[in-house]
XYZ file of C-alpha atoms in Angstrom:
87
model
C 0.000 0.000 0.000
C 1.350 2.965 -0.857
C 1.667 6.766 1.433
C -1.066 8.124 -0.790
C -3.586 5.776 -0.255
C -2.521 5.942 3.534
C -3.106 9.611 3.655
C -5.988 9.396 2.169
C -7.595 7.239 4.390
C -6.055 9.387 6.812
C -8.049 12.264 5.539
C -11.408 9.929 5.294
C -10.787 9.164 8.604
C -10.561 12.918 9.951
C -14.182 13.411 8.558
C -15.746 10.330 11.315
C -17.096 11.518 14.703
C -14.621 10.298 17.393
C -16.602 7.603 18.182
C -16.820 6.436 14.701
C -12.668 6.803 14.663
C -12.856 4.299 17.708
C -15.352 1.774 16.072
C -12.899 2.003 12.800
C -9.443 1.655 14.863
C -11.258 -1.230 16.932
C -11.862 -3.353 13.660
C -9.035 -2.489 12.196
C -7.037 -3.819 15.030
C -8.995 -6.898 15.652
C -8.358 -7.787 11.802
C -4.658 -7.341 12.008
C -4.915 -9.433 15.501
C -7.038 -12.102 13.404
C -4.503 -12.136 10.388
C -1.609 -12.368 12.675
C -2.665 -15.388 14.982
C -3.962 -17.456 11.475
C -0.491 -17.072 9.870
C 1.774 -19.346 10.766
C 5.117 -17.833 9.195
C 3.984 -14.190 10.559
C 7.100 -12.734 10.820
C 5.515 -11.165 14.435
C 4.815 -14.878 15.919
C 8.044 -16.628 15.976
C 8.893 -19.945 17.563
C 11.642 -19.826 20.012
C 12.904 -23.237 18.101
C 13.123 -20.408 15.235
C 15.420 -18.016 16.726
C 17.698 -21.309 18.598
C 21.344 -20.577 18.092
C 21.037 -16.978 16.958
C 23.410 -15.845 19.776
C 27.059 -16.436 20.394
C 27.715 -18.803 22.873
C 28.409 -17.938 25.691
C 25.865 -14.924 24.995
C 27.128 -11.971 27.660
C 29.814 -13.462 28.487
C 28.778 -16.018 30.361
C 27.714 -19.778 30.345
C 24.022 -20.497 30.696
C 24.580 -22.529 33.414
C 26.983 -20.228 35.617
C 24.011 -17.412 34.581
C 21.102 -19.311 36.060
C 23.036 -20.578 39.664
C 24.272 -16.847 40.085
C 20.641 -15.194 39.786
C 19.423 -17.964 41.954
C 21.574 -17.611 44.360
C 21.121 -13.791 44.073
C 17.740 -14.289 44.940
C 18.614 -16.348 47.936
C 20.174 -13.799 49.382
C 18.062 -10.921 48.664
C 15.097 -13.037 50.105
C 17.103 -13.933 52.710
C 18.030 -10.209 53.630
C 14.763 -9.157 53.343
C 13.366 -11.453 55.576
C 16.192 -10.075 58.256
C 14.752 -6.588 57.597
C 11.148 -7.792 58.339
C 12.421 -8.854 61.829
């Protein structure tokens, strides 16, 4: 679609009654919704086995494993603090 049929619709659209601008920007979203969730290969709805492998390993700097004991044990210790606070 090109910009001038854009603006123009633009311009049709200036002429509706706010309410009619809401009843035309409700549809119009609902229809992109509906055309997004029935295409499968929608660019907007990838699969994460789509994007698997896209990052360096170790993405950051630092190994998957290493990442996930550190924020647990993180939170461990902020729980654990907080609950010292509370006392």
């Amino acid at each position: 679609m090109t910009t001038n049929v854009l603006d123009e619709l633009m311009q049709k659209a200036n002429l509706l009654t706010p309410d009619e601008q809401l009843v035309l920007a409700t549809r119009l979203i609902e229809r992109a919704r509906q055309v997004t969730v029935t295409t499968p290969s929608s660019p907007h709805r990838l699969k994460w086995r789509d994007i698997r492998g896209l990052l360096p390993y170790p993405s950051l700097g630092e190994d998957a494993q290493a990442y996930i004991s550190r924020t647990r044990r993180e939170g461990t210790e902020h729980r654990e603090q907080a609950l010292k606070r509370e006392r």
